PDB file of C-alpha atoms in Angstrom:
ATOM      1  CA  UNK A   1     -24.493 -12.919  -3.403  1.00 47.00           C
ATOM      2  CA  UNK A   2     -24.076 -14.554  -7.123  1.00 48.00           C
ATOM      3  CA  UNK A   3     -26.979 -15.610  -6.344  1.00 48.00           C
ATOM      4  CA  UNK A   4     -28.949 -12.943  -6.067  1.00 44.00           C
ATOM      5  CA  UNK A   5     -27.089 -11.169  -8.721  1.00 48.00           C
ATOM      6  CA  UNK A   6     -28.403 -13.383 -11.242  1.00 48.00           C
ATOM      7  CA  UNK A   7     -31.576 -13.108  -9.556  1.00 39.00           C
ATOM      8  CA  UNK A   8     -31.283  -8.958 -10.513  1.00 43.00           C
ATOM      9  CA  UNK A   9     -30.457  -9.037 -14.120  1.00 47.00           C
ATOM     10  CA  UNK A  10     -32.900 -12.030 -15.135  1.00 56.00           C
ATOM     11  CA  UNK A  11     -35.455  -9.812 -16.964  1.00 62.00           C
ATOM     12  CA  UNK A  12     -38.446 -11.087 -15.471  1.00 68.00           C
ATOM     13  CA  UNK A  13     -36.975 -10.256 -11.808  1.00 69.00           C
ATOM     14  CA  UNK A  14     -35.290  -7.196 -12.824  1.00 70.00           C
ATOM     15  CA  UNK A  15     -39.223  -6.311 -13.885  1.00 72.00           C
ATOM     16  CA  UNK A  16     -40.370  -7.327 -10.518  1.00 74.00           C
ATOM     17  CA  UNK A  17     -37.557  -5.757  -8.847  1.00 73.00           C
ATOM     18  CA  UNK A  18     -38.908  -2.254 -10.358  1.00 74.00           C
ATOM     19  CA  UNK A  19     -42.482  -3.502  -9.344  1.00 76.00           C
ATOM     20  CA  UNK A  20     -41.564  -3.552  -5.332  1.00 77.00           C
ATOM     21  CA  UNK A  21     -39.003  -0.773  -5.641  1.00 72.00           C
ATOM     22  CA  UNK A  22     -41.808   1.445  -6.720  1.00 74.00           C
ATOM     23  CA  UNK A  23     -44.265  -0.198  -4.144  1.00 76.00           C
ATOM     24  CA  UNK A  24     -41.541   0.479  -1.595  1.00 74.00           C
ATOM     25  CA  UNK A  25     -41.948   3.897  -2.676  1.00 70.00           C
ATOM     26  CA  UNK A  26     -45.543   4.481  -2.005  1.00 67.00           C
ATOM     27  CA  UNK A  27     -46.474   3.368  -5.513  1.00 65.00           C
ATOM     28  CA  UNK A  28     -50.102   1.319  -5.740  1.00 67.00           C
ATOM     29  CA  UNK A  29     -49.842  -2.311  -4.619  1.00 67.00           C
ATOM     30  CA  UNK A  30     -49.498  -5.262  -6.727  1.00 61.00           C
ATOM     31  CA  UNK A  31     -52.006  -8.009  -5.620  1.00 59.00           C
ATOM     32  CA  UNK A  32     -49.876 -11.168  -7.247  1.00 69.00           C
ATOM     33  CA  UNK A  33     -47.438 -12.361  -5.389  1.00 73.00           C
ATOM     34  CA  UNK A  34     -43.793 -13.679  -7.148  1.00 74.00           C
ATOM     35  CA  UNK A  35     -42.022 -16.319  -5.839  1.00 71.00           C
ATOM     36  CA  UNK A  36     -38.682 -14.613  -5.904  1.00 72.00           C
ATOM     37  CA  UNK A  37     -40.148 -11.637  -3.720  1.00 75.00           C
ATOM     38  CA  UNK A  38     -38.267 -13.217  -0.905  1.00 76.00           C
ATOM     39  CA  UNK A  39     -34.911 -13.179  -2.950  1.00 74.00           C
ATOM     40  CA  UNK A  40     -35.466  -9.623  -3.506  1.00 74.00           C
ATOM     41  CA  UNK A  41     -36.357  -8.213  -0.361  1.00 78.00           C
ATOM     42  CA  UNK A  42     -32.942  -7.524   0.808  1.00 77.00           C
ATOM     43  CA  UNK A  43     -32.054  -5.683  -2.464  1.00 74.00           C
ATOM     44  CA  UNK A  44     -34.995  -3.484  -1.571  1.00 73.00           C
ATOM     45  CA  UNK A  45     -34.727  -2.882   1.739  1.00 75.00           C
ATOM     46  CA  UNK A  46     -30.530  -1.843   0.663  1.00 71.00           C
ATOM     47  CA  UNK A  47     -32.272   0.495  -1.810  1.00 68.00           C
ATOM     48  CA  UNK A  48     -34.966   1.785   0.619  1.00 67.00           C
ATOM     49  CA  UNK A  49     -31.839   2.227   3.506  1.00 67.00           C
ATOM     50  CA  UNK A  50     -29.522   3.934   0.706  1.00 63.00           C
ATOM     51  CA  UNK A  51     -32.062   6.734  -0.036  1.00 61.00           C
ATOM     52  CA  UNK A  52     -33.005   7.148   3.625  1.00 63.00           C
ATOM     53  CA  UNK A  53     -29.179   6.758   5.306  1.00 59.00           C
ATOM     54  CA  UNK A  54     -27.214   8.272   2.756  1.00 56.00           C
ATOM     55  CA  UNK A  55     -23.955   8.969   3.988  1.00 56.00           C
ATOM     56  CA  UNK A  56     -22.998  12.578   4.913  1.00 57.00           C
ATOM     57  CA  UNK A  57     -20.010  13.149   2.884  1.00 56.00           C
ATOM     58  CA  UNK A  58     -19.467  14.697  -0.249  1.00 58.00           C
ATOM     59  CA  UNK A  59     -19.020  12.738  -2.935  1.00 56.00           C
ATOM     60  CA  UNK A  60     -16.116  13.454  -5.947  1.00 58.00           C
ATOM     61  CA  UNK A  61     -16.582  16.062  -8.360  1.00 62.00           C
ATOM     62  CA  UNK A  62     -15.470  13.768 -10.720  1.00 59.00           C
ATOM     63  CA  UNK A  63     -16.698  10.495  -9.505  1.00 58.00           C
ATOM     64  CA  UNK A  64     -19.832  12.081  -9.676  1.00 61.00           C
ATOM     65  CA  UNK A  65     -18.871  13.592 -13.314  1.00 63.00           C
ATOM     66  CA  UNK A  66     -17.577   9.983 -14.595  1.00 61.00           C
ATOM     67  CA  UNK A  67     -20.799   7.968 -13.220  1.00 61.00           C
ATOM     68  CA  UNK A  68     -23.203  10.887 -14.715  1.00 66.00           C
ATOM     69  CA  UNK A  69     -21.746  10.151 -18.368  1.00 64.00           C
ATOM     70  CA  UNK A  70     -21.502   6.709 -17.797  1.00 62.00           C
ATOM     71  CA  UNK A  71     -25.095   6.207 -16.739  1.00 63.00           C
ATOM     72  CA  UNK A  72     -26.129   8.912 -19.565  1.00 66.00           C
ATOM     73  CA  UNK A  73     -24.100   6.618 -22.376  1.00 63.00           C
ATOM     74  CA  UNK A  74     -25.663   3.213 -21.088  1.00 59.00           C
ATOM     75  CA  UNK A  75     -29.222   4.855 -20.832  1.00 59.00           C
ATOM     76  CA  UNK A  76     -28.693   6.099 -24.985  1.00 62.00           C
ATOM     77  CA  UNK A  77     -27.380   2.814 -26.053  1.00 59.00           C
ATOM     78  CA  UNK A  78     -30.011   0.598 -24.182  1.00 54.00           C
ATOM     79  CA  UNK A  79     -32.836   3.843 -25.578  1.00 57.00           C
ATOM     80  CA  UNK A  80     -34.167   4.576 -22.346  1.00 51.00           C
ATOM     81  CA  UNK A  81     -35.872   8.022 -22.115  1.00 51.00           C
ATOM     82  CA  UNK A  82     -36.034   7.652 -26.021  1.00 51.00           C
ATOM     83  CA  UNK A  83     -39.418   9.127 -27.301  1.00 49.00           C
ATOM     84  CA  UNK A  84     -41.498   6.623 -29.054  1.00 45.00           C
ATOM     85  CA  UNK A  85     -41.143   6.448 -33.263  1.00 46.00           C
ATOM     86  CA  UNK A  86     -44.048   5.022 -33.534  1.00 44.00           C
ATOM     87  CA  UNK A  87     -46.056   8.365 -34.223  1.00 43.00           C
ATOM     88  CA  UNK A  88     -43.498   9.613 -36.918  1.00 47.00           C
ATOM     89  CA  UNK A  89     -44.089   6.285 -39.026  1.00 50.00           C
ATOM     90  CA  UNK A  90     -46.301   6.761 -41.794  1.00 52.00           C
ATOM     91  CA  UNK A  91     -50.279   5.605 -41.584  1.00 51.00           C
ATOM     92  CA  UNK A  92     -49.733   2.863 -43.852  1.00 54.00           C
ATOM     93  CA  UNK A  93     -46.651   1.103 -42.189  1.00 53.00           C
ATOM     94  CA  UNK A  94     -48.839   1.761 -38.502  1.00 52.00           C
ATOM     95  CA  UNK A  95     -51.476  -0.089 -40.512  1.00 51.00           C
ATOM     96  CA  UNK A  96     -49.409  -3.153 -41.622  1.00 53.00           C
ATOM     97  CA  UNK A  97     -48.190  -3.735 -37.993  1.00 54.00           C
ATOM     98  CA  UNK A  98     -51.397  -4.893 -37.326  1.00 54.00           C
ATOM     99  CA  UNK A  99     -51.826  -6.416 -33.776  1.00 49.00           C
ATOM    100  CA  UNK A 100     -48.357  -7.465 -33.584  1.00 51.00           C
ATOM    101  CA  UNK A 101     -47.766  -4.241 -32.022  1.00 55.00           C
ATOM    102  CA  UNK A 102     -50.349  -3.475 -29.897  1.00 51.00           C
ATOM    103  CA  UNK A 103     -48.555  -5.214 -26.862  1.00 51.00           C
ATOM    104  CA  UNK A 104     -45.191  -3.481 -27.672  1.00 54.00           C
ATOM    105  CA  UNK A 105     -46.214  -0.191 -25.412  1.00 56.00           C
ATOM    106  CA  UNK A 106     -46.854  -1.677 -22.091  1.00 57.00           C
ATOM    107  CA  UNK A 107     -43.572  -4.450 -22.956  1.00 54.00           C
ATOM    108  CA  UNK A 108     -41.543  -1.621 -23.635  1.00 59.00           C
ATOM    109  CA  UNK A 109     -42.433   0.244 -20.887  1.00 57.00           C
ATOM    110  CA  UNK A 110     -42.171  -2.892 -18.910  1.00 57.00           C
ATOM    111  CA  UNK A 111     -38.620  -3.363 -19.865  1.00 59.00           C
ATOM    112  CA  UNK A 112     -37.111   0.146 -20.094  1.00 58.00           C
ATOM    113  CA  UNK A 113     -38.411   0.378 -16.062  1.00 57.00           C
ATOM    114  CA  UNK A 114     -36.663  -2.597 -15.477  1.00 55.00           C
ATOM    115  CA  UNK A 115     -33.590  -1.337 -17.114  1.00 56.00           C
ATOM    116  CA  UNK A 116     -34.173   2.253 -15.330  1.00 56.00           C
ATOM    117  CA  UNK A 117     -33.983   0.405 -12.017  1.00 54.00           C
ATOM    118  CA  UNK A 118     -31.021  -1.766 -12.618  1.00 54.00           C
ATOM    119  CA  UNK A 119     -29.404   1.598 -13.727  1.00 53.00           C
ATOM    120  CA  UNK A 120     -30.677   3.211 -10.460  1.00 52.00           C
ATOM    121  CA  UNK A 121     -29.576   0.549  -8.447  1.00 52.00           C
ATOM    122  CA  UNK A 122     -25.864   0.504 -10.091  1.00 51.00           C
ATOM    123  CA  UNK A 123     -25.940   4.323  -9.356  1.00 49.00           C
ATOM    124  CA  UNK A 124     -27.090   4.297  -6.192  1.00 47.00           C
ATOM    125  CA  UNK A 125     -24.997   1.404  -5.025  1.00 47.00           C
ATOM    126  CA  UNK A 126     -21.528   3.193  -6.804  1.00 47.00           C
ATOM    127  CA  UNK A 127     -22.285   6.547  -4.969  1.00 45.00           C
ATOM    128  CA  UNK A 128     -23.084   4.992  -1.245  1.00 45.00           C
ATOM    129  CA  UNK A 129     -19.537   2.690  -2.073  1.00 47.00           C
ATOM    130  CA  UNK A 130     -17.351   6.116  -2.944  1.00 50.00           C
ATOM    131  CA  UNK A 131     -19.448   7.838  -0.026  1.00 51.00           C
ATOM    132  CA  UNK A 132     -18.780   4.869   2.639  1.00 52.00           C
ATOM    133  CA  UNK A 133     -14.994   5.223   1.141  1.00 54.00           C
ATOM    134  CA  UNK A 134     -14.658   8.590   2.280  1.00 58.00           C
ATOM    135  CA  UNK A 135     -16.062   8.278   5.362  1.00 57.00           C
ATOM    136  CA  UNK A 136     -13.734   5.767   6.784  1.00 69.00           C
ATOM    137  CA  UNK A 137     -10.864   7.133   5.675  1.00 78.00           C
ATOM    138  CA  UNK A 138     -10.595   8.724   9.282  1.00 80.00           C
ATOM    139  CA  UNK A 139     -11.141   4.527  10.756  1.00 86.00           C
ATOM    140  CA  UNK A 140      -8.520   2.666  12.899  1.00 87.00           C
ATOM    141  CA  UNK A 141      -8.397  -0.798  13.701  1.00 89.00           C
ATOM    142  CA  UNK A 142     -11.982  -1.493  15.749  1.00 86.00           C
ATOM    143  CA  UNK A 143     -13.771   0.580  13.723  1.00 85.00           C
ATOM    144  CA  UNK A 144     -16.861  -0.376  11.757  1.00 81.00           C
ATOM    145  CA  UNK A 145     -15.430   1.185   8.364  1.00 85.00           C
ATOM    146  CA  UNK A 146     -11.810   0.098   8.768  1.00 89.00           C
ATOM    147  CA  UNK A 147     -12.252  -2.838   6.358  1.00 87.00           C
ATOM    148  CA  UNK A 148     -13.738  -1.028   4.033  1.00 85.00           C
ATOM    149  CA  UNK A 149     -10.590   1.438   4.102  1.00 90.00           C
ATOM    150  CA  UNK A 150      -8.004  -1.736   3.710  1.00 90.00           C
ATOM    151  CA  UNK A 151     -10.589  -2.861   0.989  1.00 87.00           C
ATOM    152  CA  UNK A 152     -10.101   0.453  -0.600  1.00 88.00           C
ATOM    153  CA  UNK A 153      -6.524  -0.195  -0.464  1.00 91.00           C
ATOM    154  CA  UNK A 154      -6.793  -3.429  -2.012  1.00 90.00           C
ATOM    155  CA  UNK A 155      -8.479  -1.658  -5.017  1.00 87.00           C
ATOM    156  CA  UNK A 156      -6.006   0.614  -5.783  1.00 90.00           C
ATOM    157  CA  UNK A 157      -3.237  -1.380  -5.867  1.00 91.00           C
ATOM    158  CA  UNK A 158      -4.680  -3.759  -8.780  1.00 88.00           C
ATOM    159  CA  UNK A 159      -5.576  -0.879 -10.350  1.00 87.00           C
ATOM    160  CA  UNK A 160      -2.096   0.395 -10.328  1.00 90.00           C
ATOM    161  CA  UNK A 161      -0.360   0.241 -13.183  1.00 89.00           C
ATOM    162  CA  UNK A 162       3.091  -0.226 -13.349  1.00 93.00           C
ATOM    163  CA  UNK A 163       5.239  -1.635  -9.984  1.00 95.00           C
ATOM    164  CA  UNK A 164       6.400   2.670  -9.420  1.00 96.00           C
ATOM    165  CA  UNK A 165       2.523   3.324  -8.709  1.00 95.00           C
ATOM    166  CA  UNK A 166       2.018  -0.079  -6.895  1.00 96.00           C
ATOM    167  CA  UNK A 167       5.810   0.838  -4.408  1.00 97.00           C
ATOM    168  CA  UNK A 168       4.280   4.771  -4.062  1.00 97.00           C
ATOM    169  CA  UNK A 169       0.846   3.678  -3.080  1.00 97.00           C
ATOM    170  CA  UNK A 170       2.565   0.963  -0.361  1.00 97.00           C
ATOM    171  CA  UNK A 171       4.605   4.422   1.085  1.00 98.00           C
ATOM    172  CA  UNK A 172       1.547   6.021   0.969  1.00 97.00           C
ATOM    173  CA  UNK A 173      -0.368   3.385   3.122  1.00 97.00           C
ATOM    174  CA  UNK A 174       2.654   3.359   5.396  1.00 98.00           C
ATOM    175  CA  UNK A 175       1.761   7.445   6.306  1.00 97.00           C
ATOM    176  CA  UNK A 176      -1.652   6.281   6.581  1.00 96.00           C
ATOM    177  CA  UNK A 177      -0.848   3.833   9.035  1.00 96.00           C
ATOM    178  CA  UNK A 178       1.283   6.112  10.970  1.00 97.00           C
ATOM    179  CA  UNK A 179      -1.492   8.188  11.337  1.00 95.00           C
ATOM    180  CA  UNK A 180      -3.486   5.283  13.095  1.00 95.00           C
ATOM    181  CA  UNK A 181      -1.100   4.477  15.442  1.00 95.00           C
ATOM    182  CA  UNK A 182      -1.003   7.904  16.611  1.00 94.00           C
ATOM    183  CA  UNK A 183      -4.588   7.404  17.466  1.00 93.00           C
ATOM    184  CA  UNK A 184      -3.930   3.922  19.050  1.00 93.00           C
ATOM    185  CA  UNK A 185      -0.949   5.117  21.280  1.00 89.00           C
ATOM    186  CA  UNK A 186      -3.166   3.988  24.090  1.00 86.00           C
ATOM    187  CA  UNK A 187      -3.798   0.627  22.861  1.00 90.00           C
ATOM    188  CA  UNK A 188      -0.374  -1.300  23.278  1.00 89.00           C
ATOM    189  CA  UNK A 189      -1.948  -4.147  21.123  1.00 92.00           C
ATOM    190  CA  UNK A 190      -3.596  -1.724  18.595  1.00 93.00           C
ATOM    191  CA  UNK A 191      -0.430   0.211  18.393  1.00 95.00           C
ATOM    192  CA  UNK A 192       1.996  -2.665  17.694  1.00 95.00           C
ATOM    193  CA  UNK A 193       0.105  -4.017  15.089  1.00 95.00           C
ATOM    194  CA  UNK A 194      -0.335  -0.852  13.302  1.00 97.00           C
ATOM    195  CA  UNK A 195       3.084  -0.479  13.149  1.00 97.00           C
ATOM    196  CA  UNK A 196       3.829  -3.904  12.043  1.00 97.00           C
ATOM    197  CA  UNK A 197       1.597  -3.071   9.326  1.00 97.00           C
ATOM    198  CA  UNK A 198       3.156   0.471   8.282  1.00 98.00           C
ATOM    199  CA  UNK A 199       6.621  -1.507   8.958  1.00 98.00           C
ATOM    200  CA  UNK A 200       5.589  -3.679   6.160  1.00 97.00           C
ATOM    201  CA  UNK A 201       3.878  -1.673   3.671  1.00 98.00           C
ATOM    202  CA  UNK A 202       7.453   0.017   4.302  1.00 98.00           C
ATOM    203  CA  UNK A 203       8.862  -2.895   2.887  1.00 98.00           C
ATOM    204  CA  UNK A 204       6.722  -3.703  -0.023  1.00 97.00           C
ATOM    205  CA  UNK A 205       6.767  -0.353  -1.202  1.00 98.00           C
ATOM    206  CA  UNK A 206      11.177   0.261  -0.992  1.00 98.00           C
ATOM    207  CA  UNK A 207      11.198  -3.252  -2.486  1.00 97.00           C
ATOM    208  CA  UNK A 208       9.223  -2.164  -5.662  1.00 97.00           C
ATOM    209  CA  UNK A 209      10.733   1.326  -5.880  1.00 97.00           C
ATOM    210  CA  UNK A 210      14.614  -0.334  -5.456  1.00 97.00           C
ATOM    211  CA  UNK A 211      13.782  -3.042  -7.886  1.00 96.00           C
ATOM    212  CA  UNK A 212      12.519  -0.186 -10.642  1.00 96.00           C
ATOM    213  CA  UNK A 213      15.132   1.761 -10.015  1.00 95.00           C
ATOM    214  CA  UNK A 214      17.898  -1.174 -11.090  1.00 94.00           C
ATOM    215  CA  UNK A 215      15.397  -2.137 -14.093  1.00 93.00           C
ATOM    216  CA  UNK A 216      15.864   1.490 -15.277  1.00 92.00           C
ATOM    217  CA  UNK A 217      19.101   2.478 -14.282  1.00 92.00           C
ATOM    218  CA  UNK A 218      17.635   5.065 -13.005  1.00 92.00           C
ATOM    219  CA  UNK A 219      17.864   6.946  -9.964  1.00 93.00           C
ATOM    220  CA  UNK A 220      13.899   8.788  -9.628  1.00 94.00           C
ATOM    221  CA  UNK A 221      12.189   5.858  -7.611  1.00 96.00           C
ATOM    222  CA  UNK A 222      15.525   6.324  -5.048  1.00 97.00           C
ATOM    223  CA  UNK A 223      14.484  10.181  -4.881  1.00 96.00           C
ATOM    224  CA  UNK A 224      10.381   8.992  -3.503  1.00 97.00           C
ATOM    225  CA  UNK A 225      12.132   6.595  -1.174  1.00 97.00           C
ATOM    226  CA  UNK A 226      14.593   9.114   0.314  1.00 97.00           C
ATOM    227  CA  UNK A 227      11.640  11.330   0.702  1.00 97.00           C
ATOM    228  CA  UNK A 228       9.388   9.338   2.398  1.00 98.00           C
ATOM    229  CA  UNK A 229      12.289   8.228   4.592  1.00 98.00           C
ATOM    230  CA  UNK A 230      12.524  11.856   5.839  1.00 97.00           C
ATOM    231  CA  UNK A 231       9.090  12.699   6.277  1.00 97.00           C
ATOM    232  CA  UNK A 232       8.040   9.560   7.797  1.00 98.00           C
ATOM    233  CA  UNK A 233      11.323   9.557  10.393  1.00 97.00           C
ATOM    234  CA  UNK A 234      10.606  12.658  11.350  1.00 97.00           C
ATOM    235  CA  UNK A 235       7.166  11.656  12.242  1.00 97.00           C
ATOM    236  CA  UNK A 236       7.735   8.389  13.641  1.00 97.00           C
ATOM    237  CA  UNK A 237       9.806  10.063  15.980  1.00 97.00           C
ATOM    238  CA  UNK A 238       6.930  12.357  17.373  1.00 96.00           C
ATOM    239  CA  UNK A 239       5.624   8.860  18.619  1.00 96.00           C
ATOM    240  CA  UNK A 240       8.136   8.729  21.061  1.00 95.00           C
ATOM    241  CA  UNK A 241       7.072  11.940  23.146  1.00 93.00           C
ATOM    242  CA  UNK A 242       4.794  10.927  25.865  1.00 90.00           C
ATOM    243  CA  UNK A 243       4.989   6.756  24.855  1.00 92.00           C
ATOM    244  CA  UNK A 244       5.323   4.441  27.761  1.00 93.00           C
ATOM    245  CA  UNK A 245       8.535   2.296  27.636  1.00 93.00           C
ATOM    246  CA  UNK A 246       6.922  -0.632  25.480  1.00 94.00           C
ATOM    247  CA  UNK A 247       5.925   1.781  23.065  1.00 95.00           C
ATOM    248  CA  UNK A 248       8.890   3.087  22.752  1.00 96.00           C
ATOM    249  CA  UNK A 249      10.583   0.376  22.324  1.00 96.00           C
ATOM    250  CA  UNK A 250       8.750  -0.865  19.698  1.00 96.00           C
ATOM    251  CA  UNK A 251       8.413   2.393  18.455  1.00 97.00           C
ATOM    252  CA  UNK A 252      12.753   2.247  17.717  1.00 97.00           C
ATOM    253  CA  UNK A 253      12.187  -0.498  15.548  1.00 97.00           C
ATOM    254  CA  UNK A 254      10.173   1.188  13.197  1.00 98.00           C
ATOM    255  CA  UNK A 255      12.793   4.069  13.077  1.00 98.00           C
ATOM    256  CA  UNK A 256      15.837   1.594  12.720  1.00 98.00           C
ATOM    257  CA  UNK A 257      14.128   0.212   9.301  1.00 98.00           C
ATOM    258  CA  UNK A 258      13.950   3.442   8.198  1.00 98.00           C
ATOM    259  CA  UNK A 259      17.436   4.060   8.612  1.00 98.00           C
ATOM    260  CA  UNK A 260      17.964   0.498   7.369  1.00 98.00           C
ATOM    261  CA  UNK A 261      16.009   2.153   3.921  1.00 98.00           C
ATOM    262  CA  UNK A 262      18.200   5.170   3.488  1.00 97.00           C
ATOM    263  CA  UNK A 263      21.298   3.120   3.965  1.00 97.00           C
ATOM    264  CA  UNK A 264      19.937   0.907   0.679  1.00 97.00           C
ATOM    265  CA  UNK A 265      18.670   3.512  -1.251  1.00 97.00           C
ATOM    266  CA  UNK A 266      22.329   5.745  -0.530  1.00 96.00           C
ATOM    267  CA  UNK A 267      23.852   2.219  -1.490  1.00 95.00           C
ATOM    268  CA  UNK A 268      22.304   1.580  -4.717  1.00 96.00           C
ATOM    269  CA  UNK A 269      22.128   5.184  -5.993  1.00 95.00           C
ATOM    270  CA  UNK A 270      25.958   4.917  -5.445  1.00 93.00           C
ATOM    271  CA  UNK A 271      26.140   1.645  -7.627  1.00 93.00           C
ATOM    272  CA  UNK A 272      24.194   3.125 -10.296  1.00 93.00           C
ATOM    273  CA  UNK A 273      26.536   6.001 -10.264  1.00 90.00           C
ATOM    274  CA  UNK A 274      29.845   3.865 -10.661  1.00 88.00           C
ATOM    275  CA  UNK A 275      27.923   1.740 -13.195  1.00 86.00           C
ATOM    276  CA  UNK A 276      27.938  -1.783 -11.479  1.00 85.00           C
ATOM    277  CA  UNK A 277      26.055  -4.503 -12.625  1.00 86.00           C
ATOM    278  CA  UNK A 278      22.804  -5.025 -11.633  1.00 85.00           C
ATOM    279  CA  UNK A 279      22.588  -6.620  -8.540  1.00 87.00           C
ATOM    280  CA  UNK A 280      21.934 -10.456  -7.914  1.00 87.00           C
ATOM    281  CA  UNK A 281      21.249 -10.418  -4.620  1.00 91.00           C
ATOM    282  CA  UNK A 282      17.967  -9.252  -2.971  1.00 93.00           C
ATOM    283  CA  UNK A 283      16.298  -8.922   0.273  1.00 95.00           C
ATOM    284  CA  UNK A 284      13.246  -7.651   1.804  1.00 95.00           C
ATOM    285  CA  UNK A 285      14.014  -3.822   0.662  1.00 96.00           C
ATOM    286  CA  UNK A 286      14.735  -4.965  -2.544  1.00 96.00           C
ATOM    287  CA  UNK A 287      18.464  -5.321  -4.811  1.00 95.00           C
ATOM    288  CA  UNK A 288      21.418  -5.618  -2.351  1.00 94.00           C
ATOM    289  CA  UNK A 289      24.172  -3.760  -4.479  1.00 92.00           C
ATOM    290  CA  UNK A 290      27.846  -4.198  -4.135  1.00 88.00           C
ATOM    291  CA  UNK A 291      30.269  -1.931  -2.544  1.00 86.00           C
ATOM    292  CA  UNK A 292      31.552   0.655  -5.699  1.00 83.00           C
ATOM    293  CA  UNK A 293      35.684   0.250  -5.744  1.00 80.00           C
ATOM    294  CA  UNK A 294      38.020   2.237  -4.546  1.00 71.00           C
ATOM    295  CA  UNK A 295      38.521   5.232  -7.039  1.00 57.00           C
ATOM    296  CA  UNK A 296      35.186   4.479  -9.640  1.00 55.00           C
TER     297      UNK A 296
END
């Protein structure tokens, strides 16, 4: 793909790259040949299949509100759809150009269409992306889409910003994945490694929320954690009804690290309360405090 990236925003491709978009289109043929047709035949067939197989979901008010300003400030600063200034100049400063200008019409033209398709193409490429998003939100493991939805994943935690977001969008993916195994809970294989998955986004998340809340002193990230642990024990438990004995089994697991999660949050709000140090200690839920003494 860097490849053909660069191949995209050299000018002189980006120029041909409008040339057999429009010809793609049903625009009049170009007789000459360029070499890098070849290079760019896959970008326009993408374009040609993103117009014809658009997915049918509906796309985010404000996506679609961010990517509308966005295009509309990069079209003003690079003066596409700008009307020509050449008729306002006076006579004599049209006259002083000389020939100089007389190819600057068909170069401009040239260019801002080459511009107007890269912008096109960014459009249409960040639409099908947030469309193809929401449309596998709904995929399990097997699915065509389902790597899409862990690559959407991916995205938002680096664009998380602090370690609260990052722990509350790992609990988040944990109720996500408990959703898939509910769907898998014919699949023994499919099922166990969904909830290995949720079992560790479990982790990840209490780790990052425990940690915060020992940085801070404060007790808030302990109140998301005890949350989640309710919600999600509750429905991890629903698992159980009509699971075959392996299931099941592995089904406990997941509901012992939950208790294991509300016994460490309970622990550490209690520290914070008697005003121990911070812990040194740590495991894979995060701070292991000490035991408060008697009468603090």
């Amino acid at each position: 793909m860097p490849a053909v990236d660069n191949a995209l925003f050299s000018r002189r491709r980006a120029e041909r790259f409008a040339q057999l978009l429009d010809e793609a289109n049903g625009a009049r043929r170009h007789h000459v040949r360029s070499r890098v047709d070849d290079e760019l035949a896959p970008l326009v067939a993408v374009g040609q299949r993103l117009v014809a197989e658009r997915p049918k979901v509906d796309v985010d008010p404000e996506f679609r509100t961010g990517l509308r300003a966005m295009l509309l400030a990069t079209a003003e600063r690079e003066g596409l759809g700008t009307p020509a200034t050449a008729a306002a100049e006076p006579a004599r400063e049209r006259a002083t150009a000389g020939a100089r200008n007389s190819l600057l019409p068909s170069v401009t033209a040239r260019r801002a269409r080459a511009r107007g398709a890269i912008l096109v193409g960014v459009a249409a490429g960040a639409i099908a992306v947030s469309g193809i998003s929401a449309a596998s939100e709904n995929a399990v493991p097997g699915d065509a889409l389902y790597g899409m939805k862990r690559g959407t994943e991916r995205a938002q935690l680096a664009l998380a910003s602090s370690d609260v977001s990052r722990g509350q969008l790992f609990l988040d993916f944990a109720r996500t994945r408990l959703g898939e195994a509910a769907e898998l809970r014919g699949d023994h294989v499919g099922f166990s490694t969904v909830l290995d998955d949720m079992d560790a986004d479990t982790r990840q998340g209490v780790r990052l929320l425990t940690a915060a809340a020992v940085q801070r002193a404060d007790a808030a990230s302990l109140d998301t954690v005890n949350t989640f642990v309710t919600e999600q024990r509750r429905a991890v438990s629903d698992l159980l009804d009509g699971a075959n004995r392996t299931n099941r089994g592995r089904t406990r697991e997941s509901l012992e690290l939950l208790d294991s999660v509300r016994e460490r949050s309970n622990a550490l709000r209690a520290a914070l309360g008697c005003g121990l140090p911070a812990p040194v200690a740590s495991d894979s839920l995060g701070p292991a405090p000490d035991v408060c003494p008697a009468g603090r």
